[in-house]
mmCIF file of C-alpha atoms in Angstrom:
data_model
loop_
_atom_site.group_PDB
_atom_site.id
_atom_site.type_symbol
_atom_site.label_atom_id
_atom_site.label_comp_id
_atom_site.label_asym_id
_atom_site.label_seq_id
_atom_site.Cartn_x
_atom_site.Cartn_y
_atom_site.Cartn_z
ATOM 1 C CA UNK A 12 -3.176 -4.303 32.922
ATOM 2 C CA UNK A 13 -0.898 -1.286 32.780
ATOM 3 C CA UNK A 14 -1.930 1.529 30.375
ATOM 4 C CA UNK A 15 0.768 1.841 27.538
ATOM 5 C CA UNK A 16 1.768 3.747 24.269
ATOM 6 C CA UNK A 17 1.737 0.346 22.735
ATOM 7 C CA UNK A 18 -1.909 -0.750 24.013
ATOM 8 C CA UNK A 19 -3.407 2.481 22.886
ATOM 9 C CA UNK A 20 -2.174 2.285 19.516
ATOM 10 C CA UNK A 21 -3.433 -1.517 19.508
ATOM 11 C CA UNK A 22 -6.978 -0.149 20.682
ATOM 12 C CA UNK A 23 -7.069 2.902 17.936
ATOM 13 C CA UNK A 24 -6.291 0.423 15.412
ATOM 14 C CA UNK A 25 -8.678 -2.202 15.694
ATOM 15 C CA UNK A 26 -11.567 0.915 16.367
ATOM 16 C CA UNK A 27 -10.275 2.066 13.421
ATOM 17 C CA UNK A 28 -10.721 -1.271 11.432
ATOM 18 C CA UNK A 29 -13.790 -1.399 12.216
ATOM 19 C CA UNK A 30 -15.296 1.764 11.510
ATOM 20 C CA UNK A 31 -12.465 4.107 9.605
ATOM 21 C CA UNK A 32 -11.705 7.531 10.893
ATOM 22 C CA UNK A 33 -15.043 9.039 12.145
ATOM 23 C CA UNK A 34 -15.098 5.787 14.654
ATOM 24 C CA UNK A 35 -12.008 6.724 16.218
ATOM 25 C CA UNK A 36 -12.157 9.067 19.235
ATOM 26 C CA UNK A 37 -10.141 8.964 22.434
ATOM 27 C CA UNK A 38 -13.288 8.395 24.568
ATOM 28 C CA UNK A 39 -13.858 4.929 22.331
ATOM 29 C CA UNK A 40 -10.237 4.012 22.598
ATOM 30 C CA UNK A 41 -10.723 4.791 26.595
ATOM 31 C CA UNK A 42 -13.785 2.388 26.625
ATOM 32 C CA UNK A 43 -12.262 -0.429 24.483
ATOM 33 C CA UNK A 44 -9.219 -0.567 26.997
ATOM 34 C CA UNK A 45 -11.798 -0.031 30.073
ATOM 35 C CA UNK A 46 -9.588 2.935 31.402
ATOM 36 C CA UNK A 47 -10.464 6.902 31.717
ATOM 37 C CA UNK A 48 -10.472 9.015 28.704
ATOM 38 C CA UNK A 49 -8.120 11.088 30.759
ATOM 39 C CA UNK A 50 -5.192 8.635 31.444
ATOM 40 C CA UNK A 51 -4.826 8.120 27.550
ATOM 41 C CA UNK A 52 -3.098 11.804 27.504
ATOM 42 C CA UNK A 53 -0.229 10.975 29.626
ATOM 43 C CA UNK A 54 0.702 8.584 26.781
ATOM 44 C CA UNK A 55 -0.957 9.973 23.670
ATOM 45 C CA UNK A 56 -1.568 13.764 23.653
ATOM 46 C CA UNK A 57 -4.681 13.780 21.381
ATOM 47 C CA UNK A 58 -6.545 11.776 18.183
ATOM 48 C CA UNK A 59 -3.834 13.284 15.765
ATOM 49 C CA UNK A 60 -0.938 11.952 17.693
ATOM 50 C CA UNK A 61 -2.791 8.605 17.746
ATOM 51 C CA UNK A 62 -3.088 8.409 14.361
ATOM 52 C CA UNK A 63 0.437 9.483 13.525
ATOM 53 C CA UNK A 64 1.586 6.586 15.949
ATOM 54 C CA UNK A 65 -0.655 4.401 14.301
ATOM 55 C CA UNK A 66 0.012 4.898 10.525
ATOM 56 C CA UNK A 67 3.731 5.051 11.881
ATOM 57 C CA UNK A 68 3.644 1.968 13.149
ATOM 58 C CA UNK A 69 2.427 0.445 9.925
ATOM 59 C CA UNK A 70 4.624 2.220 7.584
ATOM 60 C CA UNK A 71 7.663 0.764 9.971
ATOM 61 C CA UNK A 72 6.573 -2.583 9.535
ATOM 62 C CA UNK A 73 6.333 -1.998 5.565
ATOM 63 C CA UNK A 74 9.545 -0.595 5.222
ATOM 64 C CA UNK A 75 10.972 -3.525 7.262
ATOM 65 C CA UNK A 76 9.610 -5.611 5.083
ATOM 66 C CA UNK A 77 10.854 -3.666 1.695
ATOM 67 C CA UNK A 78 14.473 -3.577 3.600
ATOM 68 C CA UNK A 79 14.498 -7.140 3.502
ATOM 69 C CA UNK A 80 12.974 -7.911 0.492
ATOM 70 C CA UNK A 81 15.414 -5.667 -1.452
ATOM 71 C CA UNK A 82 18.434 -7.191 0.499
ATOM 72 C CA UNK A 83 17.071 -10.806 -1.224
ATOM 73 C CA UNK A 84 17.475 -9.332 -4.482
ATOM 74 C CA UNK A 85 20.021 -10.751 -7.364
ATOM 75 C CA UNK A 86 20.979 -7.428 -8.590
ATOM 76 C CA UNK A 87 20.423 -4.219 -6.810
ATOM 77 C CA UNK A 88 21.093 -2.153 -9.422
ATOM 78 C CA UNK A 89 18.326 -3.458 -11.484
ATOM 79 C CA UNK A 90 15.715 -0.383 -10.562
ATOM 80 C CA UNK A 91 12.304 -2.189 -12.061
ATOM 81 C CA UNK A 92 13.137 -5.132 -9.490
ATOM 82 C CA UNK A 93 13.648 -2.463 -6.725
ATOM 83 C CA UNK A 94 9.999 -0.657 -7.469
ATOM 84 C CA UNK A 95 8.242 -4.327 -7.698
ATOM 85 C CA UNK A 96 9.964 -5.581 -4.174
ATOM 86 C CA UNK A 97 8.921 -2.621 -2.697
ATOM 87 C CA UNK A 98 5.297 -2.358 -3.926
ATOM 88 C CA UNK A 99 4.839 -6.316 -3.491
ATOM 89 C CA UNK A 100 6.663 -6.120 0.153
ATOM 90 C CA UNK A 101 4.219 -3.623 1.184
ATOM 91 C CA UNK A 102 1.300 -5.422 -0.088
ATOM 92 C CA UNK A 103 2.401 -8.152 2.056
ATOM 93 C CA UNK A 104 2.920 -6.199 5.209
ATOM 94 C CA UNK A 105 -0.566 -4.471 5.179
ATOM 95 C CA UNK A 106 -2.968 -7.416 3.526
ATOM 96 C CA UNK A 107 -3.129 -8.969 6.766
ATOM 97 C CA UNK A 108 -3.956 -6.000 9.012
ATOM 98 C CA UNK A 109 -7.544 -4.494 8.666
ATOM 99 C CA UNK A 110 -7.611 -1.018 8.596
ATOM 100 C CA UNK A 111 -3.920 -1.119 7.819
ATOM 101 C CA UNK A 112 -4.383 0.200 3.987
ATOM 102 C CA UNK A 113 -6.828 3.165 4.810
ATOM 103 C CA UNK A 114 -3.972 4.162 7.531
ATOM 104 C CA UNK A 115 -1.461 4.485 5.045
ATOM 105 C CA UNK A 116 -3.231 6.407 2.163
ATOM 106 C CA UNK A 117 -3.995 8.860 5.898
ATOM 107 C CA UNK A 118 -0.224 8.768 6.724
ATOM 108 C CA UNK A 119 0.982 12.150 4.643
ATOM 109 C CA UNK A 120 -1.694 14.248 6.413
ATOM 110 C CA UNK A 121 -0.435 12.996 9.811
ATOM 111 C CA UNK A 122 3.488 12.926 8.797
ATOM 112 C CA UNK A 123 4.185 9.647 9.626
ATOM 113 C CA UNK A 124 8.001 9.305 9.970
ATOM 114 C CA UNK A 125 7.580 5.783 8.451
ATOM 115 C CA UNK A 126 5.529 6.884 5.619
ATOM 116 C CA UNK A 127 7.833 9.705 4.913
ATOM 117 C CA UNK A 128 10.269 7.178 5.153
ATOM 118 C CA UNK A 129 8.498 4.767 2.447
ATOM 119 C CA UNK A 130 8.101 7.214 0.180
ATOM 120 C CA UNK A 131 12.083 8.687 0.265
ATOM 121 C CA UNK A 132 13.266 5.089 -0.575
ATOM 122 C CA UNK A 133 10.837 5.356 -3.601
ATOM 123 C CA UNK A 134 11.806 8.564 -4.474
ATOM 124 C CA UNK A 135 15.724 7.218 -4.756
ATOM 125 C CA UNK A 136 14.586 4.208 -6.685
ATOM 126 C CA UNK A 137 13.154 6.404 -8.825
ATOM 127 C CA UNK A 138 16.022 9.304 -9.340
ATOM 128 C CA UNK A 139 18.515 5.802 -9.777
ATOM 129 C CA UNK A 140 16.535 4.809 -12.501
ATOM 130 C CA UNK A 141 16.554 8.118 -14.423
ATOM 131 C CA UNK A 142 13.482 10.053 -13.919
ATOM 132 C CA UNK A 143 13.103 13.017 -14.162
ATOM 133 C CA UNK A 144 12.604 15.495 -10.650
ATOM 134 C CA UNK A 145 9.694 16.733 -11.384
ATOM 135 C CA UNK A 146 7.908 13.386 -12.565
ATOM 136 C CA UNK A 147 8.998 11.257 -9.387
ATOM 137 C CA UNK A 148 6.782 12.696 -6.864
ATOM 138 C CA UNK A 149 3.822 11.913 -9.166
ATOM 139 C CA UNK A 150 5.244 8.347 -9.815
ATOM 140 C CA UNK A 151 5.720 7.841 -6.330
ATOM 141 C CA UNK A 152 2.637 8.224 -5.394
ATOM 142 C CA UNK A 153 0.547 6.303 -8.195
ATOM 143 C CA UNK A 154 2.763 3.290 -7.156
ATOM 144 C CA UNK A 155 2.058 3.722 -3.449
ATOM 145 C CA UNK A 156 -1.941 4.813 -4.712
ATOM 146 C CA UNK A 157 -1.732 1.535 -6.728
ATOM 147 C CA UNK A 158 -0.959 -0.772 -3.077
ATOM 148 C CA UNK A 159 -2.748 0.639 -1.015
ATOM 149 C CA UNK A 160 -6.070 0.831 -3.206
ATOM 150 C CA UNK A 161 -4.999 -2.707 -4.257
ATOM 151 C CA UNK A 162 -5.325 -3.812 -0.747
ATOM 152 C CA UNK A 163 -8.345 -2.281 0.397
ATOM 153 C CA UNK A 164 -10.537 -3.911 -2.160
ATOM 154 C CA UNK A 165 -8.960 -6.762 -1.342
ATOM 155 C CA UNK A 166 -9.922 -6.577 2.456
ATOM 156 C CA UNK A 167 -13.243 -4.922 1.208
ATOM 157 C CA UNK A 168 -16.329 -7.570 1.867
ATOM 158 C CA UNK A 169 -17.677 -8.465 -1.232
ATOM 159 C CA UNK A 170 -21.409 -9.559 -2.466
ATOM 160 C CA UNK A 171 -20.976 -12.984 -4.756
ATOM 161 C CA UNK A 172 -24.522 -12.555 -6.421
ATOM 162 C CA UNK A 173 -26.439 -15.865 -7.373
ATOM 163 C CA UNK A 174 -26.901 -15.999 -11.266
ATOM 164 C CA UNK A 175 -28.097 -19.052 -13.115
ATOM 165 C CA UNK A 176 -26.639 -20.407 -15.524
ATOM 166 C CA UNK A 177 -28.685 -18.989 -18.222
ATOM 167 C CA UNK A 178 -28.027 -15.504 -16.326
ATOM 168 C CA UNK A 179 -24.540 -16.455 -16.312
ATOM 169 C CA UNK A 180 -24.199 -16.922 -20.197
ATOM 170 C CA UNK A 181 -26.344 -14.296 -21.219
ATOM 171 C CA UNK A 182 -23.700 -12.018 -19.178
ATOM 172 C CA UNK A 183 -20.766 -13.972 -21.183
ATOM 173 C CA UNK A 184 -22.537 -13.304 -24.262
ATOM 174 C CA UNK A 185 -23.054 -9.383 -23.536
ATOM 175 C CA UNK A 186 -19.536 -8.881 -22.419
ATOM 176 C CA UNK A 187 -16.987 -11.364 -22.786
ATOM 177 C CA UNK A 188 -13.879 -9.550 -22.951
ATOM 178 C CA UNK A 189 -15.075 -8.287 -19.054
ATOM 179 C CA UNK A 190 -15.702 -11.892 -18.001
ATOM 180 C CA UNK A 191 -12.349 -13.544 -19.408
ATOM 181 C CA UNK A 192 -10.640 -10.342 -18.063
ATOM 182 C CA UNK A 193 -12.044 -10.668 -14.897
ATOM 183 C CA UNK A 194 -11.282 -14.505 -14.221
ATOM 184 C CA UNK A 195 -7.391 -14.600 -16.049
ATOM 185 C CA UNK A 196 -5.728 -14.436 -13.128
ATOM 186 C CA UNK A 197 -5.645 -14.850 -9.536
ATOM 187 C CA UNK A 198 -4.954 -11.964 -6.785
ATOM 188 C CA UNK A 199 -1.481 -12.621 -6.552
ATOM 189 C CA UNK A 200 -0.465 -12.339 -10.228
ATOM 190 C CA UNK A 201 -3.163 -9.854 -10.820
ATOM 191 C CA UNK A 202 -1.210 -7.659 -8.532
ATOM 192 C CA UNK A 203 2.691 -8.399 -10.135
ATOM 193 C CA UNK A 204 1.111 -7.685 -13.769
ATOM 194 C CA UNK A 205 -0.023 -4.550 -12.680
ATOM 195 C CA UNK A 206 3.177 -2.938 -10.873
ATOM 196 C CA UNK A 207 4.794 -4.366 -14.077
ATOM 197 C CA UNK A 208 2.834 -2.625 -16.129
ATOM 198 C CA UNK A 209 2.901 0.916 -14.158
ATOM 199 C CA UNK A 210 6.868 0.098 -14.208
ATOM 200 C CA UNK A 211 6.660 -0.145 -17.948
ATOM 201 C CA UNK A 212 5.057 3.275 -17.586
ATOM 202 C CA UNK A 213 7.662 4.792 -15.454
ATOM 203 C CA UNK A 214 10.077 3.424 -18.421
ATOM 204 C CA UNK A 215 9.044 5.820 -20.829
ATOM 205 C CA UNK A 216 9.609 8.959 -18.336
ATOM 206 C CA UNK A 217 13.273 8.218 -18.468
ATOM 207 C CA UNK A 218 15.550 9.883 -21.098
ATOM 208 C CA UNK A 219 16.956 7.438 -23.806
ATOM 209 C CA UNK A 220 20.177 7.854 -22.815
ATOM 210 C CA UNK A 221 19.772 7.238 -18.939
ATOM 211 C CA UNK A 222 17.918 3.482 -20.453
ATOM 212 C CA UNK A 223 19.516 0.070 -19.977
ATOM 213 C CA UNK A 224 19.442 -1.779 -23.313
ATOM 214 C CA UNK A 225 16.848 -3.519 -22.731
ATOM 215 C CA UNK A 226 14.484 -0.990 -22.325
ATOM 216 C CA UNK A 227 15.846 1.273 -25.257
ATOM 217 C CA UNK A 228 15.540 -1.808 -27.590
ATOM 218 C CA UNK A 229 19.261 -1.770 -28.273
ATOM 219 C CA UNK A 230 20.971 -5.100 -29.656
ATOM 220 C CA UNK A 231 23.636 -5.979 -27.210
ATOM 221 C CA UNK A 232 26.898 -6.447 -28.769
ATOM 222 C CA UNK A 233 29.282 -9.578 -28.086
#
């Protein structure tokens, strides 16, 4: 099969599901596609520039999916809406792609165009709604922190020890509060409570008068 951009990028990414950054090399990529280390420069000038390619191509696909998810919304204007289609959107895009997560939380040190490109319609979101310039870049990137950790310990393989059920209560006993909170709710809603609540956080950056009336309390008039 012909050697391509597109193939490499498919081979760096699944090395790099399986074994993070220190996996990938151009060598293993060569191997995986059963080509010479050599021919992979004619498409892909080093590791860096695979990287960037890669992260690119999953911060595309993300902001795809944001475009369309804010196009499906009732009210544009409506900023907290904006910030939880774009989180939740992304979420979506990179929960089914290994790897994909630990790309993205990569993609500022390799300047992915699509990453940059995530993070500028944030940034707007953000100056729409009121805050101030020098508390969006830190905003930003909590919510964008916020996904992408959110997704890695989802895709993270996890131990379900064996307790009995005396174990189990003793445990209940000892720390309730951290078993009910732990059981509440499932993945999904888990992750909308928590963008709501780092929204509610962003709230209290903006000035009063920049807030709907909503968020300032106010009663609306008739």
């Amino acid at each position: 099969m012909k050697l391509t951009a597109e193939r490499i990028i498919d081979a760096g990414m699944e090395i790099f599901a399986e074994g993070g950054y220190h996996a990938l090399s151009m060598r293993q990529v060569a191997e995986r596609l059963d080509a010479q280390a050599g021919s992979l420069y004619y498409h892909v000038k080093n590791k860096n520039a695979l990287l960037q390619l890669m992260a690119d191509r999953v911060a595309r696909q993300a902001y795809d999916a944001g475009t369309a998810a804010l196009a499906a919304l009732p009210d544009p204007r409506d900023w907290r809406a904006r910030l939880e289609a774009q989180a939740s959107s992304l979420r979506r895009s990179i929960q089914p792609h290994p790897g994909a997560a630990l790309l993205l939380a990569h993609s500022p040190t390799v300047l992915s165009v699509g990453a940059l490109s995530l993070m500028e319609r944030l940034l707007l979101t953000l100056s729409d709604a009121g805050v101030p310039d020098e508390d969006r870049g830190i905003a930003a990137d909590t919510i964008l922190s916020h996904v992408t950790g959110f997704v890695l310990q989802e895709q993270s393989e996890s131990v379900t020890p064996t307790v009995s059920a005396k174990e189990a209560a003793e445990l209940y006993r000892r720390f309730p509060r951290t078993i009910a909170a732990g059981l509440a709710f499932d993945a999904d809603e888990k992750f909308a409570r928590s963008v709501r609540l780092l929204c509610a956080a962003v709230a209290t950056l903006i000035a009063p008068e920049d807030r709907t009336p909503a968020e300032s309390g106010a009663v609306p008039t008739k």
